[in-house]
Amino acid sequence: MSESNSSARGSFASNFGFLMAAVGSAVGLGNIWKFPYITGEYGGGAFVLVYLGCITLVGLPLLYAEVIIGRRGGRDILGALRTLTRQSGRLGTAISYLTGMMAVVASFLMLAFYSVVAGWTVYFFVLAVGAIPGVEFGNPDVFDTMSTTASTATICHTVFMLMTIGVVTLGVHSGIEFLCKTLMPVLFAILAAMLVYVGFTAELGQSLAFLFQPDFSKLGSSAVLEALGHAFFTLSLGMGAMVTYGSYLKEEKRVIRDSVAIALLDTAVALLAGAVIFAVVFAKEGLEPSAGPGLLFRTLPALFVEMPGGRFVAAVFFGLVVFAAWSSAISLLEVNVAYAVDEFKLPRWVAAGGIGLCVWGLGVACAIGVTVGEVTLQDGLDDLVSRYLLPIGGLLIAIAAGWFVLPADSLSGFSHLPRSGNALGIAWRFLIRFVTPVLVSVVILWQVGAFDSWLKAEEPPAVREGELADPAVKQ
Ligand code: PHE
């Protein structure tokens, strides 16, 4: 890639900037909202153990694959794959187009409903700060009222989209890198402070026991599949977000180390958020940890107001959720913007504004409760993306990386390592060629219901992937 091309599309100034941006993408509503409630649903420790296994065996190899494809391809997901698979002729081009277009479409659709949910977090932040007169923070009905009032939901979604478009317009270095480098350390500090706070005011011991003492009785095959599906979602895999960020990296020396760091930090945030949330839940006699997806917006506010200084802590907590959602949404928009900038040579601001406007429009349709047949658009999009597009995207990326990209490129992240690097590279290639595709195919088959009769016989139905969008309906 020529220098002029690289300066036109932008790059991260430092490795730390890349790391924070990638962690920002990974740490999102999936960590703070979804991880705690599915862990609650499946009984805690044993689920956490399986989840850690999935992150290591499937998440990490795919994460490395995405970042190295981006770094070596040096372009948006479609362009990067096309460059790296050109020796495979038509088949390589076909898989590049399929994978690239799916990622672009999936991230576009996902941003629309993600922004609506993120808008709710903006509302709760503003409410906790006390800036919405006449609405009582802590009343569990507030959530249903706000999320079903078209004007409120639309305004919140609009504010969030403007925040997202604004940062992406500023560019990779001055927008994304600057924001994430500033926000992510703050997010970690807030979480650590909250842990100390619940240590004094709530039931931290009970919460840690719940998260870390495995009880295998609630763990069935659907818990394993849920854990695998969530590993994708939480590491932002299967949509080109990590490919896109990888393409702004200047060298490959740190890709393997960074991938491990991203997975570790993302897992740490999920566990910390879980520890904080369950400590608060356990502080109230008789409350079940599996309070469902409404945990964040109904249960927690009601519990916070009863705690000392709880209102302030709630404001800080919802501020943290807004941060987390914001840096994830930015990476989703960036997949599309990179595609438009690299493939169609559009100026960044035109791409960010134009695509952002289209996503906003689709999000408004979600926010005002448009339905398609029986389901709301919000739920339908969430199901389509989280249950199907994301794992299929992951499968395609694994196949492309394992079977179509030359080892000279795909293994380049290991080449600077001493002898142990060889063995690691061989292990990675084995995982990405065989293990990841098989496991991800199993998740996809599960999503389409291929194992339903078998699973039904085995255990009662539980939450499945794709229930992020509307806790009001699902709970
Ligand atoms: N990882 C984000 C979360 O946990 C969601 C996400 C998925 C963001 C895919 C970007 C791409 O909420």
Tab-separated table of C-alpha atoms in Angstrom, residues 11-449:
chain	number	residue	atom	x	y	z
A	11	SER	CA	-4.112	5.038	10.879
A	12	PHE	CA	-3.661	4.619	14.593
A	13	ALA	CA	-0.731	6.659	15.867
A	14	SER	CA	0.181	4.142	18.533
A	15	ASN	CA	-0.292	0.525	19.377
A	16	PHE	CA	-1.972	1.558	22.609
A	17	GLY	CA	-4.471	3.553	20.531
A	18	PHE	CA	-5.327	0.460	18.506
A	19	LEU	CA	-5.630	-1.635	21.642
A	20	MET	CA	-7.992	0.807	23.326
A	21	ALA	CA	-10.100	1.167	20.167
A	22	ALA	CA	-10.379	-2.611	19.804
A	23	VAL	CA	-11.166	-3.068	23.491
A	24	GLY	CA	-13.706	-0.259	23.106
A	25	SER	CA	-15.354	-2.190	20.304
A	26	ALA	CA	-15.377	-5.431	22.265
A	27	VAL	CA	-16.569	-3.952	25.549
A	28	GLY	CA	-20.178	-2.994	25.023
A	29	LEU	CA	-23.734	-3.781	25.974
A	30	GLY	CA	-22.816	-7.427	25.529
A	31	ASN	CA	-20.527	-7.272	28.561
A	32	ILE	CA	-22.564	-5.135	30.870
A	33	TRP	CA	-26.061	-6.127	29.993
A	34	LYS	CA	-26.036	-9.494	28.358
A	35	PHE	CA	-23.222	-11.384	30.039
A	36	PRO	CA	-24.603	-10.894	33.575
A	37	TYR	CA	-28.104	-11.963	32.669
A	38	ILE	CA	-27.193	-15.058	30.686
A	39	THR	CA	-24.770	-16.027	33.441
A	40	GLY	CA	-27.615	-15.614	35.915
A	41	GLU	CA	-29.884	-17.666	33.714
A	42	TYR	CA	-27.468	-20.569	33.479
A	43	GLY	CA	-26.537	-20.653	37.120
A	44	GLY	CA	-23.227	-18.805	37.359
A	45	GLY	CA	-19.788	-20.385	37.728
A	46	ALA	CA	-20.168	-23.362	35.440
A	47	PHE	CA	-21.397	-21.134	32.622
A	48	VAL	CA	-18.489	-18.746	33.195
A	49	LEU	CA	-16.079	-21.649	32.856
A	50	VAL	CA	-17.570	-22.756	29.545
A	51	TYR	CA	-17.614	-19.170	28.333
A	52	LEU	CA	-13.906	-18.813	29.103
A	53	GLY	CA	-13.269	-21.989	27.129
A	54	CYS	CA	-15.188	-20.613	24.142
A	55	ILE	CA	-13.311	-17.325	24.256
A	56	THR	CA	-10.006	-19.200	24.201
A	57	LEU	CA	-10.808	-21.856	21.617
A	58	VAL	CA	-12.968	-19.958	19.167
A	59	GLY	CA	-12.891	-16.273	20.074
A	60	LEU	CA	-9.168	-15.780	20.266
A	61	PRO	CA	-8.224	-17.574	17.018
A	62	LEU	CA	-10.885	-15.636	15.113
A	63	LEU	CA	-9.884	-12.373	16.699
A	64	TYR	CA	-6.281	-12.873	15.622
A	65	ALA	CA	-7.500	-13.868	12.136
A	66	GLU	CA	-9.560	-10.702	11.771
A	67	VAL	CA	-6.832	-8.348	12.955
A	68	ILE	CA	-4.111	-9.937	10.829
A	69	ILE	CA	-6.344	-9.913	7.734
A	70	GLY	CA	-6.946	-6.216	8.265
A	71	ARG	CA	-3.300	-5.448	8.919
A	72	ARG	CA	-1.956	-7.406	5.932
A	73	GLY	CA	-4.762	-6.433	3.577
A	74	GLY	CA	-4.527	-2.778	4.569
A	75	ARG	CA	-8.078	-1.953	3.524
A	76	ASP	CA	-11.753	-2.335	4.411
A	77	ILE	CA	-12.934	-5.921	4.978
A	78	LEU	CA	-13.870	-6.568	1.366
A	79	GLY	CA	-10.730	-4.985	-0.056
A	80	ALA	CA	-8.452	-6.659	2.489
A	81	LEU	CA	-9.843	-10.113	1.755
A	82	ARG	CA	-9.764	-9.533	-1.993
A	83	THR	CA	-6.100	-8.573	-1.781
A	84	LEU	CA	-5.136	-11.510	0.411
A	85	THR	CA	-7.062	-14.168	-1.536
A	86	ARG	CA	-6.157	-13.054	-5.057
A	87	GLN	CA	-3.946	-16.103	-5.620
A	88	SER	CA	-7.060	-18.276	-5.253
A	89	GLY	CA	-8.619	-16.845	-8.402
A	90	ARG	CA	-12.382	-16.684	-8.750
A	91	LEU	CA	-13.094	-18.686	-5.635
A	92	GLY	CA	-11.020	-16.302	-3.560
A	93	THR	CA	-12.808	-13.309	-5.063
A	94	ALA	CA	-16.188	-14.925	-4.442
A	95	ILE	CA	-15.494	-15.636	-0.794
A	96	SER	CA	-14.114	-12.125	-0.333
A	97	TYR	CA	-17.262	-10.560	-1.737
A	98	LEU	CA	-19.566	-12.804	0.217
A	99	THR	CA	-17.738	-12.262	3.495
A	100	GLY	CA	-17.181	-8.557	2.927
A	101	MET	CA	-20.718	-7.724	1.877
A	102	MET	CA	-22.202	-9.751	4.704
A	103	ALA	CA	-20.070	-7.926	7.216
A	104	VAL	CA	-20.974	-4.533	5.781
A	105	VAL	CA	-24.699	-5.311	5.759
A	106	ALA	CA	-24.625	-6.947	9.201
A	107	SER	CA	-22.831	-4.045	10.852
A	108	PHE	CA	-25.219	-1.585	9.209
A	109	LEU	CA	-28.286	-3.447	10.479
A	110	MET	CA	-26.774	-4.070	13.870
A	111	LEU	CA	-25.927	-0.426	14.426
A	112	ALA	CA	-29.582	0.519	13.883
A	113	PHE	CA	-30.949	-1.563	16.758
A	114	TYR	CA	-27.829	-1.268	18.914
A	115	SER	CA	-28.216	2.513	18.808
A	116	VAL	CA	-31.823	2.281	20.000
A	117	VAL	CA	-30.775	0.225	23.049
A	118	ALA	CA	-27.817	2.552	23.580
A	119	GLY	CA	-30.303	5.441	23.441
A	120	TRP	CA	-32.088	3.908	26.443
A	121	THR	CA	-28.805	3.949	28.350
A	122	VAL	CA	-28.387	7.639	27.455
A	123	TYR	CA	-31.880	8.239	28.871
A	124	PHE	CA	-31.094	6.459	32.133
A	125	PHE	CA	-27.872	8.388	32.464
A	126	VAL	CA	-29.670	11.715	32.003
A	127	LEU	CA	-32.414	10.545	34.366
A	128	ALA	CA	-29.918	9.479	37.035
A	129	VAL	CA	-28.207	12.858	36.792
A	130	GLY	CA	-31.597	14.348	37.623
A	131	ALA	CA	-32.087	16.181	34.364
A	132	ILE	CA	-35.545	14.811	33.545
A	133	PRO	CA	-38.027	16.554	35.819
A	134	GLY	CA	-41.138	14.665	36.830
A	135	VAL	CA	-39.704	11.192	36.185
A	136	GLU	CA	-38.658	9.229	39.236
A	137	PHE	CA	-35.376	7.335	38.937
A	138	GLY	CA	-35.750	3.917	40.478
A	139	ASN	CA	-39.343	3.353	39.475
A	140	PRO	CA	-39.240	0.077	37.518
A	141	ASP	CA	-42.074	1.204	35.220
A	142	VAL	CA	-40.000	4.052	33.811
A	143	PHE	CA	-38.246	1.713	31.429
A	144	ASP	CA	-41.416	0.411	29.783
A	145	THR	CA	-42.832	3.899	29.466
A	146	MET	CA	-39.710	5.423	27.945
A	147	SER	CA	-38.876	2.616	25.557
A	148	THR	CA	-42.426	2.481	24.188
A	149	THR	CA	-42.878	6.245	23.882
A	150	ALA	CA	-41.906	6.854	20.251
A	151	SER	CA	-40.728	10.431	20.720
A	152	THR	CA	-38.515	9.681	23.739
A	153	ALA	CA	-36.955	6.588	22.193
A	154	THR	CA	-36.351	8.462	18.928
A	155	ILE	CA	-34.722	11.444	20.609
A	156	CYS	CA	-32.385	9.198	22.615
A	157	HIS	CA	-31.466	7.182	19.533
A	158	THR	CA	-30.829	10.407	17.599
A	159	VAL	CA	-28.526	11.786	20.286
A	160	PHE	CA	-26.562	8.546	20.346
A	161	MET	CA	-26.246	8.398	16.548
A	162	LEU	CA	-25.017	11.999	16.450
A	163	MET	CA	-22.359	11.136	19.035
A	164	THR	CA	-21.284	8.147	16.951
A	165	ILE	CA	-21.262	9.923	13.581
A	166	GLY	CA	-19.376	12.838	15.134
A	167	VAL	CA	-16.455	10.718	16.302
A	168	VAL	CA	-16.219	8.705	13.078
A	169	THR	CA	-16.222	11.907	11.032
A	170	LEU	CA	-13.243	13.173	13.016
A	171	GLY	CA	-11.215	10.255	11.684
A	172	VAL	CA	-9.286	7.229	12.858
A	173	HIS	CA	-6.635	9.108	14.788
A	174	SER	CA	-8.344	12.321	15.954
A	175	GLY	CA	-11.734	10.726	16.493
A	176	ILE	CA	-11.693	7.020	17.294
A	177	GLU	CA	-8.206	6.666	18.746
A	178	PHE	CA	-8.408	9.847	20.800
A	179	LEU	CA	-11.800	9.021	22.265
A	180	CYS	CA	-11.038	5.390	23.091
A	181	LYS	CA	-7.637	6.196	24.571
A	182	THR	CA	-9.372	8.621	26.898
A	183	LEU	CA	-12.552	6.689	27.638
A	184	MET	CA	-11.421	3.135	28.146
A	185	PRO	CA	-9.046	3.777	31.060
A	186	VAL	CA	-11.836	5.840	32.673
A	187	LEU	CA	-14.213	2.943	32.170
A	188	PHE	CA	-11.826	0.548	33.884
A	189	ALA	CA	-11.303	2.985	36.747
A	190	ILE	CA	-15.064	3.397	37.232
A	191	LEU	CA	-15.581	-0.354	37.290
A	192	ALA	CA	-12.813	-0.819	39.843
A	193	ALA	CA	-14.286	1.964	42.006
A	194	MET	CA	-17.724	0.379	41.769
A	195	LEU	CA	-16.293	-2.927	42.869
A	196	VAL	CA	-14.917	-1.260	45.993
A	197	TYR	CA	-18.255	0.488	46.551
A	198	VAL	CA	-20.306	-2.715	46.369
A	199	GLY	CA	-17.671	-4.370	48.557
A	200	PHE	CA	-18.773	-2.002	51.332
A	201	THR	CA	-22.454	-1.605	50.594
A	202	ALA	CA	-23.683	-4.840	49.009
A	203	GLU	CA	-23.060	-8.565	48.869
A	204	LEU	CA	-19.799	-8.829	46.938
A	205	GLY	CA	-18.809	-12.138	48.540
A	206	GLN	CA	-22.048	-13.801	47.535
A	207	SER	CA	-21.751	-12.360	44.049
A	208	LEU	CA	-18.200	-13.682	43.563
A	209	ALA	CA	-19.237	-17.086	44.856
A	210	PHE	CA	-22.077	-17.121	42.354
A	211	LEU	CA	-19.785	-16.178	39.478
A	212	PHE	CA	-16.916	-18.463	40.347
A	213	GLN	CA	-18.334	-21.535	42.082
A	214	PRO	CA	-19.372	-23.866	39.322
A	215	ASP	CA	-22.746	-25.587	39.653
A	216	PHE	CA	-22.947	-27.941	36.711
A	217	SER	CA	-26.568	-28.891	37.304
A	218	LYS	CA	-27.957	-25.955	35.291
A	219	LEU	CA	-25.513	-26.444	32.488
A	220	GLY	CA	-26.841	-28.194	29.414
A	221	SER	CA	-25.894	-28.119	25.778
A	222	SER	CA	-27.850	-24.961	25.120
A	223	ALA	CA	-25.753	-23.188	27.758
A	224	VAL	CA	-22.640	-24.250	25.879
A	225	LEU	CA	-24.041	-22.980	22.597
A	226	GLU	CA	-25.182	-19.761	24.222
A	227	ALA	CA	-21.653	-19.272	25.572
A	228	LEU	CA	-20.186	-19.849	22.128
A	229	GLY	CA	-22.604	-17.419	20.483
A	230	HIS	CA	-21.867	-14.829	23.110
A	231	ALA	CA	-18.112	-15.220	22.655
A	232	PHE	CA	-18.619	-13.926	19.102
A	233	PHE	CA	-20.817	-11.081	20.040
A	234	THR	CA	-18.686	-9.851	22.882
A	235	LEU	CA	-15.423	-9.884	20.926
A	236	SER	CA	-17.077	-8.045	18.000
A	237	LEU	CA	-16.332	-10.914	15.639
A	238	GLY	CA	-17.927	-11.873	12.357
A	239	MET	CA	-18.671	-8.315	11.212
A	240	GLY	CA	-15.358	-6.970	10.102
A	241	ALA	CA	-14.969	-4.556	13.013
A	242	MET	CA	-11.640	-6.057	14.032
A	243	VAL	CA	-10.528	-6.378	10.392
A	244	THR	CA	-11.223	-2.693	9.897
A	245	TYR	CA	-9.342	-1.642	13.030
A	246	GLY	CA	-6.500	-4.010	12.127
A	247	SER	CA	-6.183	-2.243	8.779
A	248	TYR	CA	-5.180	0.953	10.620
A	249	LEU	CA	-2.289	-0.767	12.375
A	250	LYS	CA	1.238	0.044	11.259
A	251	GLU	CA	2.907	-3.307	11.976
A	252	GLU	CA	2.053	-6.899	12.789
A	253	LYS	CA	4.547	-7.506	15.551
A	254	ARG	CA	2.045	-7.022	18.323
A	255	VAL	CA	-1.059	-8.564	16.763
A	256	ILE	CA	-0.897	-11.786	18.729
A	257	ARG	CA	-0.150	-10.054	22.015
A	258	ASP	CA	-2.886	-7.494	21.391
A	259	SER	CA	-5.440	-10.170	20.527
A	260	VAL	CA	-4.771	-11.872	23.848
A	261	ALA	CA	-4.985	-8.517	25.641
A	262	ILE	CA	-8.299	-7.653	23.953
A	263	ALA	CA	-9.825	-11.000	24.920
A	264	LEU	CA	-8.519	-10.714	28.489
A	265	LEU	CA	-9.686	-7.140	29.009
A	266	ASP	CA	-13.082	-7.849	27.484
A	267	THR	CA	-13.520	-10.854	29.760
A	268	ALA	CA	-12.332	-8.852	32.757
A	269	VAL	CA	-14.960	-6.182	32.109
A	270	ALA	CA	-17.713	-8.778	31.756
A	271	LEU	CA	-16.690	-10.440	35.020
A	272	LEU	CA	-16.291	-7.145	36.873
A	273	ALA	CA	-19.645	-5.879	35.625
A	274	GLY	CA	-21.203	-9.202	36.608
A	275	ALA	CA	-19.613	-9.028	40.068
A	276	VAL	CA	-20.938	-5.495	40.626
A	277	ILE	CA	-24.427	-6.208	39.301
A	278	PHE	CA	-24.930	-9.456	41.219
A	279	ALA	CA	-23.598	-7.878	44.421
A	280	VAL	CA	-26.355	-5.275	44.117
A	281	VAL	CA	-28.973	-7.900	43.278
A	282	PHE	CA	-27.985	-10.162	46.180
A	283	ALA	CA	-28.155	-7.229	48.589
A	284	LYS	CA	-31.915	-7.402	48.285
A	285	GLU	CA	-33.465	-10.333	50.096
A	286	GLY	CA	-35.321	-12.718	47.829
A	287	LEU	CA	-34.140	-11.390	44.458
A	288	GLU	CA	-33.015	-13.951	41.920
A	289	PRO	CA	-29.776	-13.350	39.988
A	290	SER	CA	-31.522	-14.372	36.789
A	291	ALA	CA	-33.667	-11.260	36.607
A	292	GLY	CA	-33.688	-11.472	32.815
A	293	PRO	CA	-32.745	-8.833	30.274
A	294	GLY	CA	-34.603	-6.153	32.245
A	295	LEU	CA	-31.888	-6.424	34.914
A	296	LEU	CA	-30.133	-3.273	33.791
A	297	PHE	CA	-33.085	-0.953	33.294
A	298	ARG	CA	-35.686	-2.172	35.769
A	299	THR	CA	-34.025	-4.032	38.616
A	300	LEU	CA	-30.791	-2.099	39.003
A	301	PRO	CA	-32.222	1.456	39.169
A	302	ALA	CA	-34.738	0.325	41.796
A	303	LEU	CA	-31.934	-1.219	43.852
A	304	PHE	CA	-29.488	1.644	43.424
A	305	VAL	CA	-31.808	4.235	44.947
A	306	GLU	CA	-31.947	2.227	48.161
A	307	MET	CA	-28.167	2.245	48.574
A	308	PRO	CA	-26.088	4.946	50.270
A	309	GLY	CA	-25.132	7.563	47.682
A	310	GLY	CA	-26.862	5.261	45.236
A	311	ARG	CA	-28.210	7.952	43.007
A	312	PHE	CA	-24.739	9.302	42.297
A	313	VAL	CA	-23.371	5.808	41.794
A	314	ALA	CA	-26.228	5.051	39.411
A	315	ALA	CA	-25.348	8.118	37.342
A	316	VAL	CA	-21.718	7.010	37.166
A	317	PHE	CA	-22.767	3.468	36.321
A	318	PHE	CA	-25.035	4.516	33.454
A	319	GLY	CA	-22.318	6.873	32.254
A	320	LEU	CA	-20.087	3.827	31.997
A	321	VAL	CA	-22.711	1.897	30.034
A	322	VAL	CA	-23.048	4.819	27.603
A	323	PHE	CA	-19.243	4.876	27.116
A	324	ALA	CA	-19.168	1.164	26.457
A	325	ALA	CA	-22.001	1.265	23.933
A	326	TRP	CA	-20.555	4.349	22.228
A	327	SER	CA	-17.138	2.876	21.481
A	328	SER	CA	-18.792	-0.300	20.146
A	329	ALA	CA	-21.185	1.626	17.910
A	330	ILE	CA	-18.265	3.626	16.520
A	331	SER	CA	-16.587	0.419	15.358
A	332	LEU	CA	-19.788	-0.733	13.669
A	333	LEU	CA	-20.118	2.516	11.716
A	334	GLU	CA	-16.407	2.431	10.874
A	335	VAL	CA	-16.818	-0.914	9.052
A	336	ASN	CA	-19.204	0.797	6.638
A	337	VAL	CA	-17.261	4.038	6.420
A	338	ALA	CA	-13.994	2.210	5.643
A	339	TYR	CA	-15.838	0.294	2.933
A	340	ALA	CA	-17.197	3.487	1.366
A	341	VAL	CA	-13.874	5.337	1.664
A	342	ASP	CA	-11.692	2.482	0.344
A	343	GLU	CA	-13.974	1.040	-2.318
A	344	PHE	CA	-15.711	4.188	-3.573
A	345	LYS	CA	-13.171	6.844	-2.619
A	346	LEU	CA	-15.799	8.891	-0.804
A	347	PRO	CA	-14.541	11.570	1.573
A	348	ARG	CA	-14.814	10.356	5.162
A	349	TRP	CA	-17.304	13.009	6.243
A	350	VAL	CA	-19.630	12.208	3.336
A	351	ALA	CA	-19.447	8.482	4.101
A	352	ALA	CA	-19.966	8.934	7.847
A	353	GLY	CA	-22.799	11.430	7.394
A	354	GLY	CA	-24.559	9.570	4.582
A	355	ILE	CA	-24.336	6.086	6.049
A	356	GLY	CA	-25.051	7.441	9.522
A	357	LEU	CA	-28.225	9.081	8.219
A	358	CYS	CA	-29.441	5.809	6.664
A	359	VAL	CA	-28.689	3.851	9.853
A	360	TRP	CA	-30.466	6.558	11.835
A	361	GLY	CA	-33.566	6.177	9.627
A	362	LEU	CA	-33.684	2.435	10.161
A	363	GLY	CA	-33.130	2.964	13.880
A	364	VAL	CA	-36.054	5.394	14.023
A	365	ALA	CA	-38.262	2.693	12.539
A	366	CYS	CA	-37.062	0.413	15.360
A	367	ALA	CA	-37.509	3.097	18.019
A	368	ILE	CA	-41.101	3.905	17.068
A	369	GLY	CA	-41.993	0.222	17.220
A	370	VAL	CA	-42.545	-0.672	13.546
A	371	THR	CA	-43.512	-4.320	13.270
A	372	VAL	CA	-42.910	-6.812	10.498
A	373	GLY	CA	-45.612	-9.439	10.708
A	374	GLU	CA	-45.648	-10.662	14.274
A	375	VAL	CA	-42.319	-9.294	15.455
A	376	THR	CA	-41.048	-5.788	16.053
A	377	LEU	CA	-38.407	-4.586	13.627
A	378	GLN	CA	-36.088	-4.125	16.612
A	379	ASP	CA	-36.395	-7.775	17.667
A	380	GLY	CA	-36.359	-9.047	14.103
A	381	LEU	CA	-33.118	-7.246	13.268
A	382	ASP	CA	-31.503	-8.365	16.496
A	383	ASP	CA	-32.452	-11.972	15.804
A	384	LEU	CA	-31.276	-11.809	12.205
A	385	VAL	CA	-27.925	-10.288	13.106
A	386	SER	CA	-27.019	-11.983	16.389
A	387	ARG	CA	-28.396	-15.409	15.591
A	388	TYR	CA	-27.528	-15.742	11.918
A	389	LEU	CA	-25.378	-13.074	10.281
A	390	LEU	CA	-22.783	-12.891	13.026
A	391	PRO	CA	-21.951	-16.609	13.247
A	392	ILE	CA	-22.157	-17.007	9.445
A	393	GLY	CA	-19.794	-14.043	9.073
A	394	GLY	CA	-17.442	-15.661	11.587
A	395	LEU	CA	-17.551	-18.962	9.732
A	396	LEU	CA	-16.736	-17.265	6.422
A	397	ILE	CA	-13.850	-15.327	7.963
A	398	ALA	CA	-12.450	-18.518	9.507
A	399	ILE	CA	-12.657	-20.301	6.155
A	400	ALA	CA	-11.087	-17.377	4.312
A	401	ALA	CA	-8.286	-17.026	6.857
A	402	GLY	CA	-7.618	-20.751	7.186
A	403	TRP	CA	-8.013	-21.932	3.624
A	404	PHE	CA	-7.612	-18.982	1.248
A	405	VAL	CA	-5.162	-16.517	2.761
A	406	LEU	CA	-1.533	-17.551	2.240
A	407	PRO	CA	0.283	-18.690	5.395
A	408	ALA	CA	2.911	-16.041	4.651
A	409	ASP	CA	0.228	-13.483	5.426
A	410	SER	CA	-1.888	-15.242	8.005
A	411	LEU	CA	1.076	-16.385	10.076
A	412	SER	CA	2.936	-13.095	9.861
A	413	GLY	CA	1.819	-12.158	13.374
A	414	PHE	CA	3.855	-15.097	14.717
A	415	SER	CA	6.978	-14.703	12.630
A	416	HIS	CA	8.826	-12.321	14.948
A	417	LEU	CA	8.457	-14.715	17.869
A	418	PRO	CA	11.260	-17.096	18.827
A	419	ARG	CA	10.868	-20.847	18.205
A	420	SER	CA	7.704	-21.120	20.316
A	421	GLY	CA	6.064	-18.825	17.736
A	422	ASN	CA	6.159	-21.639	15.185
A	423	ALA	CA	4.280	-24.020	17.397
A	424	LEU	CA	1.746	-21.314	18.277
A	425	GLY	CA	1.259	-20.557	14.598
A	426	ILE	CA	0.692	-24.220	13.797
A	427	ALA	CA	-1.795	-24.492	16.652
A	428	TRP	CA	-3.615	-21.381	15.450
A	429	ARG	CA	-3.820	-22.655	11.886
A	430	PHE	CA	-5.214	-25.952	13.070
A	431	LEU	CA	-7.858	-24.198	15.161
A	432	ILE	CA	-8.896	-21.787	12.428
A	433	ARG	CA	-9.012	-24.421	9.679
A	434	PHE	CA	-10.799	-27.166	11.551
A	435	VAL	CA	-11.971	-26.459	15.084
A	436	THR	CA	-13.474	-22.980	14.624
A	437	PRO	CA	-15.462	-23.814	11.457
A	438	VAL	CA	-16.890	-26.965	13.038
A	439	LEU	CA	-17.861	-25.295	16.300
A	440	VAL	CA	-19.323	-22.253	14.573
A	441	SER	CA	-21.288	-24.488	12.209
A	442	VAL	CA	-22.757	-26.209	15.245
A	443	VAL	CA	-23.867	-22.825	16.625
A	444	ILE	CA	-25.474	-21.946	13.283
A	445	LEU	CA	-27.281	-25.275	13.109
A	446	TRP	CA	-28.459	-24.747	16.663
A	447	GLN	CA	-29.737	-21.278	15.767
A	448	VAL	CA	-31.765	-22.635	12.876
A	449	GLY	CA	-33.266	-25.133	15.266
